[in-house]
mmCIF file of C-alpha atoms in Angstrom:
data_model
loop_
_atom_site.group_PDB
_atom_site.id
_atom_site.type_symbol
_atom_site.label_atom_id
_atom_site.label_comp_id
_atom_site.label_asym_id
_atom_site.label_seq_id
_atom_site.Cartn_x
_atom_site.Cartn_y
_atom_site.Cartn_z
ATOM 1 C CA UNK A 1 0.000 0.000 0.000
ATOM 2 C CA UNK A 2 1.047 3.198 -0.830
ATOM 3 C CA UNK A 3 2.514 5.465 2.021
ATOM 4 C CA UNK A 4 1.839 9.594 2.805
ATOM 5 C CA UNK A 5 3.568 12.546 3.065
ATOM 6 C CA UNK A 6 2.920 14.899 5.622
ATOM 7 C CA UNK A 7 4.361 18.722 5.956
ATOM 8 C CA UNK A 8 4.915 19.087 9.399
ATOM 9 C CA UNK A 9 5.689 22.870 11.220
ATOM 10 C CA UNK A 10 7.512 22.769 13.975
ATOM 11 C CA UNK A 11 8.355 25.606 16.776
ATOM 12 C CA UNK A 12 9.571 29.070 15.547
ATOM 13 C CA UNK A 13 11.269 29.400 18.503
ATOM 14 C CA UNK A 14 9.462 28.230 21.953
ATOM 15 C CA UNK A 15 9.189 24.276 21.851
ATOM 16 C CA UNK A 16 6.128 24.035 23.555
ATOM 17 C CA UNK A 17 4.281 25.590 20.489
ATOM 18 C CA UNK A 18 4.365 22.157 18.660
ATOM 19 C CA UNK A 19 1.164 20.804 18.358
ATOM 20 C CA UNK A 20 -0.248 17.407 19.768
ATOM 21 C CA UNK A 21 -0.519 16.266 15.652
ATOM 22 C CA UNK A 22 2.269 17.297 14.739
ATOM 23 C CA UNK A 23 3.698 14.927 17.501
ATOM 24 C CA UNK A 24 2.297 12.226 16.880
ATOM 25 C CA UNK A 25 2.586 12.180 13.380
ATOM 26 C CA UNK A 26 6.343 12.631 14.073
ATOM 27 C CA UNK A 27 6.011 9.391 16.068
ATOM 28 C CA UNK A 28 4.667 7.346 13.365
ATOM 29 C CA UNK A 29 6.172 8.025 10.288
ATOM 30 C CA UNK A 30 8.812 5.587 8.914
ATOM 31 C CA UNK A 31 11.551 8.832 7.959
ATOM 32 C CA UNK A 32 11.781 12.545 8.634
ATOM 33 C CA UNK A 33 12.950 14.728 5.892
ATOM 34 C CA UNK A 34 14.495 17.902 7.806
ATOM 35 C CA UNK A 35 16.018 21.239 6.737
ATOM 36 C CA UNK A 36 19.277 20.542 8.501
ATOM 37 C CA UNK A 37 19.627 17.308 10.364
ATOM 38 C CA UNK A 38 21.486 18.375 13.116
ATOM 39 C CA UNK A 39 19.164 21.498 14.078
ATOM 40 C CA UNK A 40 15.679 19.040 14.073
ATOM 41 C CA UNK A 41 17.772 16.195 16.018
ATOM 42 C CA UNK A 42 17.362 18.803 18.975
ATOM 43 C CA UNK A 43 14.379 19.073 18.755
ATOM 44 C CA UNK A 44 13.154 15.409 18.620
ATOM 45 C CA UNK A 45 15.520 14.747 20.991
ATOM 46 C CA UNK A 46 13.614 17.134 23.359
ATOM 47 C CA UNK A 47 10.086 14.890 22.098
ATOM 48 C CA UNK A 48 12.369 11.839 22.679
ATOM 49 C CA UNK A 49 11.655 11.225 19.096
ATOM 50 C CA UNK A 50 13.623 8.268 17.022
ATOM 51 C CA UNK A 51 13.248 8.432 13.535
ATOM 52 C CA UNK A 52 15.755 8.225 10.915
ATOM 53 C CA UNK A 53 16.707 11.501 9.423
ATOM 54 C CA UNK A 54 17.748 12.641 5.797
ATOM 55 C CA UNK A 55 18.212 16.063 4.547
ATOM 56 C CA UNK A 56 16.186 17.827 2.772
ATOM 57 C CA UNK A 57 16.998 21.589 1.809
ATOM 58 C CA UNK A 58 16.920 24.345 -0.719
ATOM 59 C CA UNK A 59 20.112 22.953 -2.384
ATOM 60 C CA UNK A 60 19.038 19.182 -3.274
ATOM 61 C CA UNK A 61 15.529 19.544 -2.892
ATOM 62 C CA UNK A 62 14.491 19.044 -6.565
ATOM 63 C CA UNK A 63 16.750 15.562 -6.694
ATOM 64 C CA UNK A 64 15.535 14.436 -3.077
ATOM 65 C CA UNK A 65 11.483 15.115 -4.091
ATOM 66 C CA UNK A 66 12.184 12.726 -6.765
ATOM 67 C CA UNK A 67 13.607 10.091 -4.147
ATOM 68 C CA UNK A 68 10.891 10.575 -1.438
ATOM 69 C CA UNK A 69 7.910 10.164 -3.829
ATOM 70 C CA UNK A 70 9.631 6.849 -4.934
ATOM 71 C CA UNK A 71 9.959 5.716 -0.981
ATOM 72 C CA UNK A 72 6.152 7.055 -0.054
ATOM 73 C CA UNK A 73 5.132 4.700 -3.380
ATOM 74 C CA UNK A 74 6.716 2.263 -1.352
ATOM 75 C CA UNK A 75 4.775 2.217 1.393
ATOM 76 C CA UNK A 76 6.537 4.818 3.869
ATOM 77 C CA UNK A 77 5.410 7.490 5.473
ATOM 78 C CA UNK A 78 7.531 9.986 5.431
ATOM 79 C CA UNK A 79 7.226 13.854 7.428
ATOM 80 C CA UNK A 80 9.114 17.009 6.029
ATOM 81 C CA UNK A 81 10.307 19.706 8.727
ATOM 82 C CA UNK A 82 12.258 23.091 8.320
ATOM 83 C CA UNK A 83 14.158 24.564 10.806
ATOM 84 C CA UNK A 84 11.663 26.766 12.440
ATOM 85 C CA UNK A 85 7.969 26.960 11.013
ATOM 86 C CA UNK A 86 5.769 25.603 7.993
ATOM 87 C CA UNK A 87 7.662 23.912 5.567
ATOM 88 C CA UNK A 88 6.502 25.495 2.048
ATOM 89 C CA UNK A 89 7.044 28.898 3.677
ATOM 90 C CA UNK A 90 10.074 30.494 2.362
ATOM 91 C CA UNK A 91 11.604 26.810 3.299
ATOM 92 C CA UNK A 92 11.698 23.517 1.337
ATOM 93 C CA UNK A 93 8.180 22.018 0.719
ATOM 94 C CA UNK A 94 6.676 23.732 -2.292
ATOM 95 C CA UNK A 95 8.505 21.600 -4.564
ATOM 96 C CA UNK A 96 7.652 18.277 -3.599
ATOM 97 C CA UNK A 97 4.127 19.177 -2.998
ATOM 98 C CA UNK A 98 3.885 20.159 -6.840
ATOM 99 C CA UNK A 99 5.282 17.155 -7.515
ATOM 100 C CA UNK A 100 2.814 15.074 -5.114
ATOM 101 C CA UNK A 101 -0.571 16.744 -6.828
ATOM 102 C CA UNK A 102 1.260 15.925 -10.770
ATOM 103 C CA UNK A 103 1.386 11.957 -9.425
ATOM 104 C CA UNK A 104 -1.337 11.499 -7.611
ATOM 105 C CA UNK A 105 0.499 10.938 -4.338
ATOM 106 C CA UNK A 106 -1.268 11.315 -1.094
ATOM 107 C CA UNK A 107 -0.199 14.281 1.267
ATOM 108 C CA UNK A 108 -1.458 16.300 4.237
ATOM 109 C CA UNK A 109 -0.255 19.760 5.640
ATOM 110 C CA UNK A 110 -0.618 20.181 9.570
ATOM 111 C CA UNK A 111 -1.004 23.769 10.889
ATOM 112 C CA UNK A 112 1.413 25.016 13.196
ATOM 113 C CA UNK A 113 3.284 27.921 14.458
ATOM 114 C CA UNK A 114 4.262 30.686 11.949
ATOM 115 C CA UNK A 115 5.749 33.944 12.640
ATOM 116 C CA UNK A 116 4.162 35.749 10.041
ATOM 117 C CA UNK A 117 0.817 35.909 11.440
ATOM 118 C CA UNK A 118 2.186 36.328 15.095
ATOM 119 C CA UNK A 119 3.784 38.905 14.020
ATOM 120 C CA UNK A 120 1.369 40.884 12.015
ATOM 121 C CA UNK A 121 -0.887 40.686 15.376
ATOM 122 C CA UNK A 122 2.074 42.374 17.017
ATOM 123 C CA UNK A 123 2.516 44.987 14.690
ATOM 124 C CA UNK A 124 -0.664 46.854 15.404
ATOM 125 C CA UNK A 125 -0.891 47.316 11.454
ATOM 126 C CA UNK A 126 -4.124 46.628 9.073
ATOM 127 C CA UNK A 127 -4.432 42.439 9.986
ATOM 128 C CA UNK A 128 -7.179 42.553 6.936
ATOM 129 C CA UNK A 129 -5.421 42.069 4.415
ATOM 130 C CA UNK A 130 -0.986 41.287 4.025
ATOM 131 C CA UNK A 131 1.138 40.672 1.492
ATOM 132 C CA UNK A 132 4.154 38.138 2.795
ATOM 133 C CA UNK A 133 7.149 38.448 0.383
ATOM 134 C CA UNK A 134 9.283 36.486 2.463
ATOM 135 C CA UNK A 135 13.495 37.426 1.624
ATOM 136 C CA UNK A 136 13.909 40.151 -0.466
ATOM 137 C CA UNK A 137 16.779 39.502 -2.939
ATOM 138 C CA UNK A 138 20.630 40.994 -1.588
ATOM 139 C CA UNK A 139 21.200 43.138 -4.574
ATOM 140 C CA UNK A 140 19.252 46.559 -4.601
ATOM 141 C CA UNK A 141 18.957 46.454 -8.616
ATOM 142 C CA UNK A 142 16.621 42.790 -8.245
ATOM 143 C CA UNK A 143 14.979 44.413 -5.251
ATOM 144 C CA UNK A 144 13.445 47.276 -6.691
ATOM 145 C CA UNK A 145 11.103 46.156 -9.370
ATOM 146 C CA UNK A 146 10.235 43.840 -6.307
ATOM 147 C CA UNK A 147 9.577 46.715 -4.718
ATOM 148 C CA UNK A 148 7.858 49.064 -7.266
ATOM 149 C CA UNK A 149 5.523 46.478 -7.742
ATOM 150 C CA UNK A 150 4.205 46.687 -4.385
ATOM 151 C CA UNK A 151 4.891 50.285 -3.405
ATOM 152 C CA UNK A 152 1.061 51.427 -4.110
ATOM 153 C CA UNK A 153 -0.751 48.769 -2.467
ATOM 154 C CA UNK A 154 -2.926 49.521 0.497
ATOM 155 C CA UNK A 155 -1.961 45.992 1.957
ATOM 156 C CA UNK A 156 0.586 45.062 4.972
ATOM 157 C CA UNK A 157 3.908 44.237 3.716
ATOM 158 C CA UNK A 158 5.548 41.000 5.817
ATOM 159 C CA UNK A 159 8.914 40.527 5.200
ATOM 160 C CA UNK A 160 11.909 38.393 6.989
ATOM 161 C CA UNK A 161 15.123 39.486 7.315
ATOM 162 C CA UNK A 162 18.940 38.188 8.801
ATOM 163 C CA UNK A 163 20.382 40.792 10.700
ATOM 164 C CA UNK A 164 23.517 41.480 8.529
ATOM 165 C CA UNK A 165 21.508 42.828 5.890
ATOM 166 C CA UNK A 166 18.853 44.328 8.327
ATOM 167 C CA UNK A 167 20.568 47.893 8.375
ATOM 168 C CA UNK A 168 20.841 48.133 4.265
ATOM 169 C CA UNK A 169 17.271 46.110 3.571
ATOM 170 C CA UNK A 170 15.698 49.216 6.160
ATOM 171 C CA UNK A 171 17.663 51.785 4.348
ATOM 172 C CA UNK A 172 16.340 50.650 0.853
ATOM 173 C CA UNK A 173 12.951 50.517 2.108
ATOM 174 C CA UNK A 174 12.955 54.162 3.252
ATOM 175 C CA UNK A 175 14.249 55.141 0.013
ATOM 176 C CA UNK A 176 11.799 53.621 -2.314
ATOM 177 C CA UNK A 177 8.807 53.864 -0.104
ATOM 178 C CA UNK A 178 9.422 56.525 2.218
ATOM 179 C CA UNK A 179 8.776 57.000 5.782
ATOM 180 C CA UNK A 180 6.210 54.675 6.933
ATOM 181 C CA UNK A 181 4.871 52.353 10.473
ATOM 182 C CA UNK A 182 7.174 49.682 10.425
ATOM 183 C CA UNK A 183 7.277 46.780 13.368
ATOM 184 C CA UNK A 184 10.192 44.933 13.546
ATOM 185 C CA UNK A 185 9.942 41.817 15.788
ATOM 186 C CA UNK A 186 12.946 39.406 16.225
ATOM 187 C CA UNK A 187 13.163 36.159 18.096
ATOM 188 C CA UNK A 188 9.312 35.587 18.008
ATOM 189 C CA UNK A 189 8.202 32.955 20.640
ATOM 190 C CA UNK A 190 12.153 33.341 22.480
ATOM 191 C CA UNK A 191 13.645 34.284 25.512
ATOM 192 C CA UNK A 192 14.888 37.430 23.831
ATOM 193 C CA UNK A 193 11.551 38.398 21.646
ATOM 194 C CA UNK A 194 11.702 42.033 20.954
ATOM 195 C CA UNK A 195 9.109 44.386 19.224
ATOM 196 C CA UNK A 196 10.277 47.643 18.069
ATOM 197 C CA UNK A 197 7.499 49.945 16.229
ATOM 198 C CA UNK A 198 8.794 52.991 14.758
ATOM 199 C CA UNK A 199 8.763 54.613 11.448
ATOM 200 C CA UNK A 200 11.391 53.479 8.904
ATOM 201 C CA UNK A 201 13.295 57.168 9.277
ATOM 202 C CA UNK A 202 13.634 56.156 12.818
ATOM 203 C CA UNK A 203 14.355 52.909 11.975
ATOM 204 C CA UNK A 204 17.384 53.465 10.137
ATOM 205 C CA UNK A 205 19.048 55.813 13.076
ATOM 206 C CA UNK A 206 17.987 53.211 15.505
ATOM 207 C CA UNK A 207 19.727 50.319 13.827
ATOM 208 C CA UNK A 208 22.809 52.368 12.904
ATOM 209 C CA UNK A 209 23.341 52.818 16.948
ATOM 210 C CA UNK A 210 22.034 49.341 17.934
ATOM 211 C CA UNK A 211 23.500 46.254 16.157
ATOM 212 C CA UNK A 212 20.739 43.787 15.099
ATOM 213 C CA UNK A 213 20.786 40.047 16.826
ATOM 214 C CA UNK A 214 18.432 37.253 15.622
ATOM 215 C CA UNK A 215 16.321 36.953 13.022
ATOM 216 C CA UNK A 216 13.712 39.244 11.863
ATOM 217 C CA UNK A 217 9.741 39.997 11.102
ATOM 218 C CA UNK A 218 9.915 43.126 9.192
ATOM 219 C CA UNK A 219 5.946 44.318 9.118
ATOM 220 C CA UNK A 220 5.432 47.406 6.827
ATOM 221 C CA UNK A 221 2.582 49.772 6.805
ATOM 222 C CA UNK A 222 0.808 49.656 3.548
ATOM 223 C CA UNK A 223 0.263 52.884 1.285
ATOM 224 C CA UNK A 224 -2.606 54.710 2.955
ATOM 225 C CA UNK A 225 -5.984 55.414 0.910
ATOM 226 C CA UNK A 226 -5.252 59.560 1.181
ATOM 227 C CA UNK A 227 -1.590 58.534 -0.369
ATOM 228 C CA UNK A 228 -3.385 56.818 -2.963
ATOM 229 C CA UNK A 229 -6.126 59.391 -4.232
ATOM 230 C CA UNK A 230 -3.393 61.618 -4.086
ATOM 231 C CA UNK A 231 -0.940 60.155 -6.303
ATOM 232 C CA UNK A 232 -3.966 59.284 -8.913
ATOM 233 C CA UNK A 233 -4.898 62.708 -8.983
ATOM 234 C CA UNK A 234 -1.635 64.351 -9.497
ATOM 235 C CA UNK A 235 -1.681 61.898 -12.693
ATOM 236 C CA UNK A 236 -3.810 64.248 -13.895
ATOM 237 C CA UNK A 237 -2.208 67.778 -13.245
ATOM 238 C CA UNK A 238 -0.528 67.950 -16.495
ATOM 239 C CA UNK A 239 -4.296 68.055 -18.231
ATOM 240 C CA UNK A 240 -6.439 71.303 -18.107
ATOM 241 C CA UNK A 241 -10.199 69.918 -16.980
ATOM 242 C CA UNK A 242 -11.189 70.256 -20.259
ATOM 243 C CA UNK A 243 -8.387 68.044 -21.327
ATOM 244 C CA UNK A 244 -9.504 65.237 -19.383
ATOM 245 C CA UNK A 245 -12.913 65.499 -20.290
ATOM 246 C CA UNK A 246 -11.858 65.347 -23.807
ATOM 247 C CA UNK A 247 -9.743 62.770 -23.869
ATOM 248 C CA UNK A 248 -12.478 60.327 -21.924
ATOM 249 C CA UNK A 249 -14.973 61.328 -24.745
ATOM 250 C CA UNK A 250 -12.607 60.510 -27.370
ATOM 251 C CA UNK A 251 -11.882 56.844 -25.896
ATOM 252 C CA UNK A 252 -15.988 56.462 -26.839
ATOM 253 C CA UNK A 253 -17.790 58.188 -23.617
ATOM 254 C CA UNK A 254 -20.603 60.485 -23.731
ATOM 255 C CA UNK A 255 -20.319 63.764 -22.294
ATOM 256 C CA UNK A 256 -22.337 62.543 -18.971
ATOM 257 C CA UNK A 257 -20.362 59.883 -17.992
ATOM 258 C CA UNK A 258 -16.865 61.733 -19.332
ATOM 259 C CA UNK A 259 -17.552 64.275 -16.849
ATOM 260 C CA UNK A 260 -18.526 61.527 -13.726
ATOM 261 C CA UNK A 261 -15.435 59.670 -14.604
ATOM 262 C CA UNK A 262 -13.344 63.093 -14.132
ATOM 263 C CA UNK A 263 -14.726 64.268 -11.091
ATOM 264 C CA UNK A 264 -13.467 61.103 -9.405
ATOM 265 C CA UNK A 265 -10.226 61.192 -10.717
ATOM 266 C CA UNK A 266 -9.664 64.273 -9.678
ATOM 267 C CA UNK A 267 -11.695 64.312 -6.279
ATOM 268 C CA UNK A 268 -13.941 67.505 -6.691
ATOM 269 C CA UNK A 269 -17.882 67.877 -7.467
ATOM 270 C CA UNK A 270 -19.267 67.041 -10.877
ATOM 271 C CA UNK A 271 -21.075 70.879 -10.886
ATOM 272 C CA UNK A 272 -17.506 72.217 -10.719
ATOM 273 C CA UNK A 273 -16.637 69.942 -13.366
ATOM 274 C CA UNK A 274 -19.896 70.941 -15.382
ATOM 275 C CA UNK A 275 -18.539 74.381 -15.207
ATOM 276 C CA UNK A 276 -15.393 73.785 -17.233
ATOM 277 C CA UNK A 277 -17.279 71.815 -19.816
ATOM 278 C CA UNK A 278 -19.276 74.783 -20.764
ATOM 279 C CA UNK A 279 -15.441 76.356 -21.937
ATOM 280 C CA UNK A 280 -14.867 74.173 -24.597
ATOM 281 C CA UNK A 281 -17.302 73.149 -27.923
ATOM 282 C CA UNK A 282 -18.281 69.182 -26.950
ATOM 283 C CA UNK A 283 -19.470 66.626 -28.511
ATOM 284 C CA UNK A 284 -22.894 65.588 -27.740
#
């Protein structure tokens, strides 16, 4: 019969936030697949956990999918762990669970500890709606399209970070976004957690004076709605009124709706609007 796979998270940083599943599934299958052997041995060891280990990491993962699939069609059941977290999650697991839904093979994803949520809670910022982006890229020239891409949208921006780059990912964020809330939480769940909430000027000073320890949970205010109108309107300052109601009636709208459409792009009344369209000889 043919085994399972499971995806198994495992403590961010406190041990006693692994679950009661993911325990016992730990207990049962035939082979753990971990991030780095030696860092998950501690932490079955704590468990008192006996299981025969292989790695499993960013470097061989494609070759190593390949080889578990063949060992679940086997028969085994076999768990994959990261270091800290949910596997899949800016760690090893996507690729083999492509690879499980192309083949048919059976698998199951346990919930678990994660610091992105915990620290989004933390952060005091909009919880409705994130956008996780995990490690930007070292080099400023891949980050900023990265970057531009996200720099008008209203959502929370989660990102980790290793505290050698901290300093220069803070100072390229102030740059290209400017000076927003940003919560920066290290060593979630730890002896030594720390949340700092400041804004990403103050940010910058802070970390030039204070060296950063541990990993981090870099949570970024998203581009606020006055920000946004803002920026769409001043699209428009290089058009006279009349302008922009000319140019919506030449891509096919009547003079009604031209005029509707312009008032919101530029935030004032539709009478004032109506006022500027009696300048200029319209087309009915």
């Amino acid at each position: 019969m043919e085994g399972k796979l499971y995806l198994v998270p495992t403590p961010i940083g406190n041990l006693k936030d692994i679950t009661l599943r993911a325990l016992e599934v730990l207990q049962n299958v035939d082979i753990i697949a971990a991030e780095d052997t030696r860092q998950s041995l501690k932490l079955l060891n704590h468990f008192n956990i006996k299981k025969t280990l292989i790695s499993y990491h960013q470097h061989n993962e494609q070759g190593k999918s390949e080889n578990i699939i063949n060992q679940i069609k086997e028969g085994k059941n076999i768990a994959i762990i990261s270091d800290a977290g949910s596997p899949g999650i800016s760690d090893p697991g996507s690729v083999i669970v492509l690879k499980c839904i192309e083949q048919n093979i059976r698998f199951e994803v346990l919930p678990g500890a994660t610091a992105i949520t915990t620290a989004l809670v933390y952060s005091g910022l909009d919880t409705t709606k994130f956008i996780f982006r995990g490690f930007l890229p070292r080099e400023n020239k891949e980050r900023k399209p990265i970057i531009d891409d996200l720099i008008n949208r209203s959502e929370t921006l989660i990102l980790y970070e290793a505290p050698h780059r901290l300093l220069k990912t803070l100072e390229f964020l102030y740059e290209n976004i400017g000076n927003r809330k940003i919560s920066m939480c290290r060593e979630l769940t730890k002896l030594y957690e720390e949340i700092i909430r400041l804004n990403l000027e103050e940010a910058v000073e802070y970390y030039k004076q204070n060296a950063p320890r541990g990993e981090y949970v870099l949570v970024i205010e998203g581009k606020s709605k006055e920000d946004i109108d803002k920026d769409e309107r001043a699209k428009w300052d290089t058009l006279t009124i009349e302008e922009h109601i000319q140019k919506f009636m030449n891509e096919g709208l009547n003079k009604k709706d031209a005029m509707k459409k312009v008032a919101k792009d530029r935030g004032v009344s539709k009478s004032e609007i109506y006022k500027h369209s009696l300048n200029i000889n319209l087309i009915t």
